[in-house]
mmCIF file of C-alpha atoms in Angstrom:
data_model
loop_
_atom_site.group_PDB
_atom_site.id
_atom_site.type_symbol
_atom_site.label_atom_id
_atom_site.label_comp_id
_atom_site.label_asym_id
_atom_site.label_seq_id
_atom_site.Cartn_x
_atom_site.Cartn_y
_atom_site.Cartn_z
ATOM 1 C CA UNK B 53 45.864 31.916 81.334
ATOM 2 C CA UNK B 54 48.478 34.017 79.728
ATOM 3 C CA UNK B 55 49.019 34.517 76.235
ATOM 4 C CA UNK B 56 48.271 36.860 73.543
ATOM 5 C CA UNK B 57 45.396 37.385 71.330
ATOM 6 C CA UNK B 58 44.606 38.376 68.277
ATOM 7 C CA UNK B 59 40.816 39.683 67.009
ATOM 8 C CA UNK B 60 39.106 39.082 65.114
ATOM 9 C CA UNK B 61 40.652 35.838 62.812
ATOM 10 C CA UNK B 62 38.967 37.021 59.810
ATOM 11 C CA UNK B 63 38.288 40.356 58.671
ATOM 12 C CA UNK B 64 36.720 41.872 55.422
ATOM 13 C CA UNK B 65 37.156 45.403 54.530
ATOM 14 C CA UNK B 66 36.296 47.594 51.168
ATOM 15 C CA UNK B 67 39.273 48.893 49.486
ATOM 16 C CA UNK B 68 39.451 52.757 50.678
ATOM 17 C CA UNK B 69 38.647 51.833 54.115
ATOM 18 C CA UNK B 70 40.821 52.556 57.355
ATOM 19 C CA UNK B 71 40.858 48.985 59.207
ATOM 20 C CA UNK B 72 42.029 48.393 62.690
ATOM 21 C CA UNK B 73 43.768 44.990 63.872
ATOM 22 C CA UNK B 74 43.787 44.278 67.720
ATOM 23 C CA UNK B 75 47.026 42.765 69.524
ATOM 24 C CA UNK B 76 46.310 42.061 73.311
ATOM 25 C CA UNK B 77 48.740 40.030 75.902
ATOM 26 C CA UNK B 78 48.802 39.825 79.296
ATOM 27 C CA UNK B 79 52.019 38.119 79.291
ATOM 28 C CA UNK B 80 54.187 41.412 80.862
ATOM 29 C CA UNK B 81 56.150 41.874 78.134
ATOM 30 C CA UNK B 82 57.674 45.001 76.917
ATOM 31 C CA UNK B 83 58.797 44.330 73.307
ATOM 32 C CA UNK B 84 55.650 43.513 70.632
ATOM 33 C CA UNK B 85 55.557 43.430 66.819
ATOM 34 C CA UNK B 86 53.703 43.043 63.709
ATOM 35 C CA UNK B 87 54.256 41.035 60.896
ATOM 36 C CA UNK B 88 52.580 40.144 57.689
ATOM 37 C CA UNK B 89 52.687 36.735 55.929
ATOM 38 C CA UNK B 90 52.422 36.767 51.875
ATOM 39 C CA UNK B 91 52.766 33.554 50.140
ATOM 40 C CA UNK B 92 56.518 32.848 49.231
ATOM 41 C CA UNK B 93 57.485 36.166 51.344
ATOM 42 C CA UNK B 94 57.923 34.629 54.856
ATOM 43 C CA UNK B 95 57.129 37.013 57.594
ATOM 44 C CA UNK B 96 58.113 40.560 57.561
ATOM 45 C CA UNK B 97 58.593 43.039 59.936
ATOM 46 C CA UNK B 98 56.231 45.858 59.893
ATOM 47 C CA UNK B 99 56.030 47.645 63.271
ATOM 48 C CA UNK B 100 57.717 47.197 66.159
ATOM 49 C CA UNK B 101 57.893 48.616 70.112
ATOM 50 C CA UNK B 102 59.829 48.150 72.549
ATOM 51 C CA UNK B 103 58.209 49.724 75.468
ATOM 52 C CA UNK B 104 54.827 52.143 76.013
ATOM 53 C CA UNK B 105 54.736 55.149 74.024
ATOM 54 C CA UNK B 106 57.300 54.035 71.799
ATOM 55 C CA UNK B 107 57.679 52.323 68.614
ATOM 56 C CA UNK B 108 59.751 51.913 65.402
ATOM 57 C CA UNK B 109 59.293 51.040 61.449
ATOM 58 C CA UNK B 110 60.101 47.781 60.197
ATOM 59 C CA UNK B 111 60.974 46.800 56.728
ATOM 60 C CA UNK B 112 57.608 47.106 55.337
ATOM 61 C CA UNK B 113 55.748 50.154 57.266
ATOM 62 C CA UNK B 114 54.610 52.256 54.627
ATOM 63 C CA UNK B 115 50.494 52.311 54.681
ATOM 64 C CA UNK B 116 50.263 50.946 58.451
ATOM 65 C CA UNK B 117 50.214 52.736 61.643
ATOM 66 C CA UNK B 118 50.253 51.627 65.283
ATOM 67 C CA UNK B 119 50.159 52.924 68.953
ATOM 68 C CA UNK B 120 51.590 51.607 72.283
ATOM 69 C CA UNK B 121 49.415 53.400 74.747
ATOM 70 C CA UNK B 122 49.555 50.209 77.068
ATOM 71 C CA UNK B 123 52.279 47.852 77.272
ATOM 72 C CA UNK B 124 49.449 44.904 76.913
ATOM 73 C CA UNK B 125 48.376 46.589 73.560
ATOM 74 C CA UNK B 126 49.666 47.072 70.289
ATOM 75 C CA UNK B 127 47.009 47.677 67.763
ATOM 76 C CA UNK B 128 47.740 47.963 63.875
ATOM 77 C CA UNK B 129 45.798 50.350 61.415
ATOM 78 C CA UNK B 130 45.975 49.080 57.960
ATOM 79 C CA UNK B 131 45.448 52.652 56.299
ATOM 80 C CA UNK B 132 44.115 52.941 52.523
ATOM 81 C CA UNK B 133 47.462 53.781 51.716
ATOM 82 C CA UNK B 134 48.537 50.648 52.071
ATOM 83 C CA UNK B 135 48.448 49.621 48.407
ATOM 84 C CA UNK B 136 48.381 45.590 49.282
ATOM 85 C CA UNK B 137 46.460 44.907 51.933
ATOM 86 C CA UNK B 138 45.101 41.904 52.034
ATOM 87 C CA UNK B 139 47.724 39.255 53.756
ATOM 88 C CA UNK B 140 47.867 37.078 56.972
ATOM 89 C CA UNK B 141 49.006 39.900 60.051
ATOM 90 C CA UNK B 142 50.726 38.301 62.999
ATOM 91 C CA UNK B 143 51.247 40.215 66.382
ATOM 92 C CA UNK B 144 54.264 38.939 68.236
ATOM 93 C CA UNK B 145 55.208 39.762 71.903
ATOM 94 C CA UNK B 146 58.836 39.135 73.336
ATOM 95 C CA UNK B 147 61.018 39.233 76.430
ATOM 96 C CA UNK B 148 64.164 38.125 77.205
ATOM 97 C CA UNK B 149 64.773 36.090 74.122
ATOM 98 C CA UNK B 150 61.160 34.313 74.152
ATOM 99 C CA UNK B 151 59.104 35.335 71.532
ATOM 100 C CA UNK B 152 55.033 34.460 71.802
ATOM 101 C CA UNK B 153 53.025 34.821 68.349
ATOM 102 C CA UNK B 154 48.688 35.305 68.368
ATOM 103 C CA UNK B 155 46.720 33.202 66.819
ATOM 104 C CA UNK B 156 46.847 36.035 63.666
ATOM 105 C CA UNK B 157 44.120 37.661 61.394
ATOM 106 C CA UNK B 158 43.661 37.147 57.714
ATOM 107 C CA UNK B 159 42.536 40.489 56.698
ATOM 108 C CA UNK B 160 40.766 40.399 52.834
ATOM 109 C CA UNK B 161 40.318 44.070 51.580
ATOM 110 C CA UNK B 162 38.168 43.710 48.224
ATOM 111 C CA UNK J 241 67.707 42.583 50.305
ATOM 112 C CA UNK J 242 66.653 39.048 51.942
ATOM 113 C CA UNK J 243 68.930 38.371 54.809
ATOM 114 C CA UNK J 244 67.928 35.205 55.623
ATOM 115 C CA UNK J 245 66.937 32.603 52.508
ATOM 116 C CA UNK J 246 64.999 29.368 52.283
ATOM 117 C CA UNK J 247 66.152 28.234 48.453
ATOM 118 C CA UNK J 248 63.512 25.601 48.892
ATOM 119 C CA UNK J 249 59.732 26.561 48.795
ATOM 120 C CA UNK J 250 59.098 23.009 49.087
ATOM 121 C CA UNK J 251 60.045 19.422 50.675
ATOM 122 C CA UNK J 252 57.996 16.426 50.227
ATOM 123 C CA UNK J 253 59.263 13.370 52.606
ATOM 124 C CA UNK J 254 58.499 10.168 53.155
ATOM 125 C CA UNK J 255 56.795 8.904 56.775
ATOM 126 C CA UNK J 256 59.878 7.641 58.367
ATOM 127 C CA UNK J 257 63.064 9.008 56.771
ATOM 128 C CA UNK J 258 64.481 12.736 57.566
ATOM 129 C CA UNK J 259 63.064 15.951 56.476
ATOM 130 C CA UNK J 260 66.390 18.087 56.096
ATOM 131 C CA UNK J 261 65.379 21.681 55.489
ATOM 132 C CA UNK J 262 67.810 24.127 54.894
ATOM 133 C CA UNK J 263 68.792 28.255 55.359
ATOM 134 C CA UNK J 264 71.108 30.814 54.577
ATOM 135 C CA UNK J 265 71.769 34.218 55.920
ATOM 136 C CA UNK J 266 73.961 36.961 54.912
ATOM 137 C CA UNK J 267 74.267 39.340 57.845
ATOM 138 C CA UNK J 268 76.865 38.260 59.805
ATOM 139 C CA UNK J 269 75.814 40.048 62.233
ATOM 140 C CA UNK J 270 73.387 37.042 63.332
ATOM 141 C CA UNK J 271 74.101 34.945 66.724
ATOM 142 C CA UNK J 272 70.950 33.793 67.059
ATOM 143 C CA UNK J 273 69.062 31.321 65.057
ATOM 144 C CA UNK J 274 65.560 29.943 65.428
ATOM 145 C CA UNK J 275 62.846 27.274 63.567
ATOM 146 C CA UNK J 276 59.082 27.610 63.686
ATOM 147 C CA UNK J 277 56.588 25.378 62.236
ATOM 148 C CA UNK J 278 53.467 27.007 60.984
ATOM 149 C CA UNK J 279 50.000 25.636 59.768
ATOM 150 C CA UNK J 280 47.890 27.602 57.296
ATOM 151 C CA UNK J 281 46.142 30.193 59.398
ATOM 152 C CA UNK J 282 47.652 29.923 62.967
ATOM 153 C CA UNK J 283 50.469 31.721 64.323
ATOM 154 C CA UNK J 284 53.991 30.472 64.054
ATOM 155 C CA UNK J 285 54.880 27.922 67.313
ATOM 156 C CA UNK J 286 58.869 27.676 68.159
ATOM 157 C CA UNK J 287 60.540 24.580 67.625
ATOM 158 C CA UNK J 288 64.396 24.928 68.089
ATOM 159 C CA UNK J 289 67.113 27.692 68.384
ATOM 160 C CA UNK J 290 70.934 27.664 68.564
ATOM 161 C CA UNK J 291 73.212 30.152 69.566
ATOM 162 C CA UNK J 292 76.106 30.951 67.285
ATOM 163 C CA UNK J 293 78.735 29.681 69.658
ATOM 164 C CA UNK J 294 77.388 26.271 69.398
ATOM 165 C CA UNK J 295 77.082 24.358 65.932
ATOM 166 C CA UNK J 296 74.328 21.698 66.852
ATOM 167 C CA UNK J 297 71.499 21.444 69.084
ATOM 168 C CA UNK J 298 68.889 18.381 69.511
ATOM 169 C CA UNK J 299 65.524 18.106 70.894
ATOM 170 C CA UNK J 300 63.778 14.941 70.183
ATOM 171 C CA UNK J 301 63.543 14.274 66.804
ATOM 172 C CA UNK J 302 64.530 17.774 65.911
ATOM 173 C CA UNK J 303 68.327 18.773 65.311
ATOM 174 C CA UNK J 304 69.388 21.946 64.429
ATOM 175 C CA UNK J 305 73.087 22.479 63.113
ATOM 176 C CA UNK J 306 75.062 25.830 62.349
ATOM 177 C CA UNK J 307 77.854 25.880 59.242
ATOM 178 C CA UNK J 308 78.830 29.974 60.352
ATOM 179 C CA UNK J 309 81.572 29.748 58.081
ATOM 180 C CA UNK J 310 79.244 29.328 55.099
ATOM 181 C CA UNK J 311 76.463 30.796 56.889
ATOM 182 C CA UNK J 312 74.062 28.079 56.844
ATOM 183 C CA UNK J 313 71.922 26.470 58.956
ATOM 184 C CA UNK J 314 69.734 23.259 58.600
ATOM 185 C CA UNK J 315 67.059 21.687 60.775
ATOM 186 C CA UNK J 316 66.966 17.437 60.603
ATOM 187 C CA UNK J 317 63.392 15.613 61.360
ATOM 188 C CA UNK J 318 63.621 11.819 62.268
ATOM 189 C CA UNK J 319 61.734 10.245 61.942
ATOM 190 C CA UNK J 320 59.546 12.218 60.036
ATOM 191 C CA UNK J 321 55.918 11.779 60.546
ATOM 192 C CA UNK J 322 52.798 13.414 58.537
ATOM 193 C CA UNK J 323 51.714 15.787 61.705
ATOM 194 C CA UNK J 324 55.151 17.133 60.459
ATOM 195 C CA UNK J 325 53.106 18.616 57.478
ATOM 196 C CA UNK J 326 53.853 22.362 57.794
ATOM 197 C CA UNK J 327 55.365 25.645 56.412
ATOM 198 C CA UNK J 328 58.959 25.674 58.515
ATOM 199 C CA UNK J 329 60.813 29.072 58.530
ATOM 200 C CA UNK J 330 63.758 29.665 59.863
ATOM 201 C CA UNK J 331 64.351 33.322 62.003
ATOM 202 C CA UNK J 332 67.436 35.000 62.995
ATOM 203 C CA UNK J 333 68.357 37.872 65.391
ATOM 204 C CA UNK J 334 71.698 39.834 66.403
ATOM 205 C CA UNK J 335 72.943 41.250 69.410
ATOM 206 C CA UNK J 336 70.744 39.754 72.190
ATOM 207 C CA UNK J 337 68.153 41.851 70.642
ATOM 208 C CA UNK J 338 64.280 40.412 70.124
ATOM 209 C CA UNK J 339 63.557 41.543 66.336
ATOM 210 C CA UNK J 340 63.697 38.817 64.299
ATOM 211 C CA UNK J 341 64.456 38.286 60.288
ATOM 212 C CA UNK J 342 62.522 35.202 58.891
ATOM 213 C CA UNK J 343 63.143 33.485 56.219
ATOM 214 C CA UNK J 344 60.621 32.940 53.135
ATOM 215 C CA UNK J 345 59.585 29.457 54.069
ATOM 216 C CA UNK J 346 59.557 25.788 53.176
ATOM 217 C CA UNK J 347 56.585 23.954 52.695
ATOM 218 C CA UNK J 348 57.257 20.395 53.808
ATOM 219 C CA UNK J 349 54.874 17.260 53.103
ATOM 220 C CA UNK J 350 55.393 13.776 54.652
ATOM 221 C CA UNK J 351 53.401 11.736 52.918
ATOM 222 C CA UNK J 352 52.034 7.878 54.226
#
């Protein structure tokens, strides 16, 4: 079946700690993203790419960093830089207009 | 700067009547505009879109209309019904491209 995935759904990290979200689809597409989801904040746009090897900042990017080795996936580092980390993260994939989202992962950092 | 508002964090319905849930965006800019339903925990699922050259599209018991004059947008349930229960957001994008702007959300509740 095609789709995208997410891993894991919940995650628990210690504040200081580099943490690692995956983003996986076999759909083909070339365009995938990252948002996070704080309560009465919507979604918002941290990383984006638009094909391999490349990608751009969103509106929120400081304290994350990603890499587009393969166009199936687009994993997010939550750095310790990143002085909020602890939100809902939702990986997105698109193409021509159509926009799939994963399942997300709530990611607690205490 | 939020380009794309939901002035209501929160709708509560009745089982039956409409759920009217409202948007408005700044950027005009925007020809593309989109609804998603979300449940605590899961990933957003599409429900609806219109194009700016259009100013209503239905699907079922959805209808989404598009004011781009006043830049506003608002998405009509009927009948509601409580599996309607959900955070709706409302997305927007410009120039054919994918990246989308959301909005902050409206809980809605449709209660028995």
């Amino acid at each position: 079946d095609g789709g995208i995935t997410q891993s894991p759904k919940y995650l628990f990290r210690k504040e200081g700690q580099n943490v690692t979200l995956s983003c996986e689809q076999n759909l083909n597409h070339d365009a995938m993203y990252w948002y996070r989801q704080d309560p009465g904040q919507g979604l918002r746009l941290i990383y984006y790419s638009q094909i391999v090897n490349d990608f751009q900042k969103g509106d929120i990017a400081e304290g994350y960093s990603v890499s587009r080795e393969k166009k199936e996936s687009f994993p997010l580092t939550v750095t310790s830089a990143q002085k909020n980390p602890t939100a809902f993260y939702l990986c997105d994939s698109s193409i021509f207009g159509e926009q799939y989202f994963g399942p997300g992962t709530r990611l607690t950092v205490t | 700067d939020q380009q794309v508002k939901q002035n209501s964090p929160s709708l509560s319905v009745q089982e039956g009547r409409i759920s009217i849930l409202n948007c408005d965006y700044t950027n005009s800019m925007f020809d593309y505009f989109l609804w998603y339903k979300k449940y605590p925990a899961e990933g957003p699922t599409f429900l609806i879109s219109i194009s700016s050259i259009k100013d209503k599209n239905e699907d079922g018991r959805f209808t989404v209309f598009l004011n781009k004059s006043a830049k506003h947008l608002s998405l009509h349930i009927v009948p509601s019904q409580p599996g309607d229960s959900a955070v709706y957001f409302c997305a927007a994008k410009a120039g054919g491209g994918n990246k989308l702007t959301f909005g902050t959300g409206t809980q809605l509740k449709v209660e028995l």
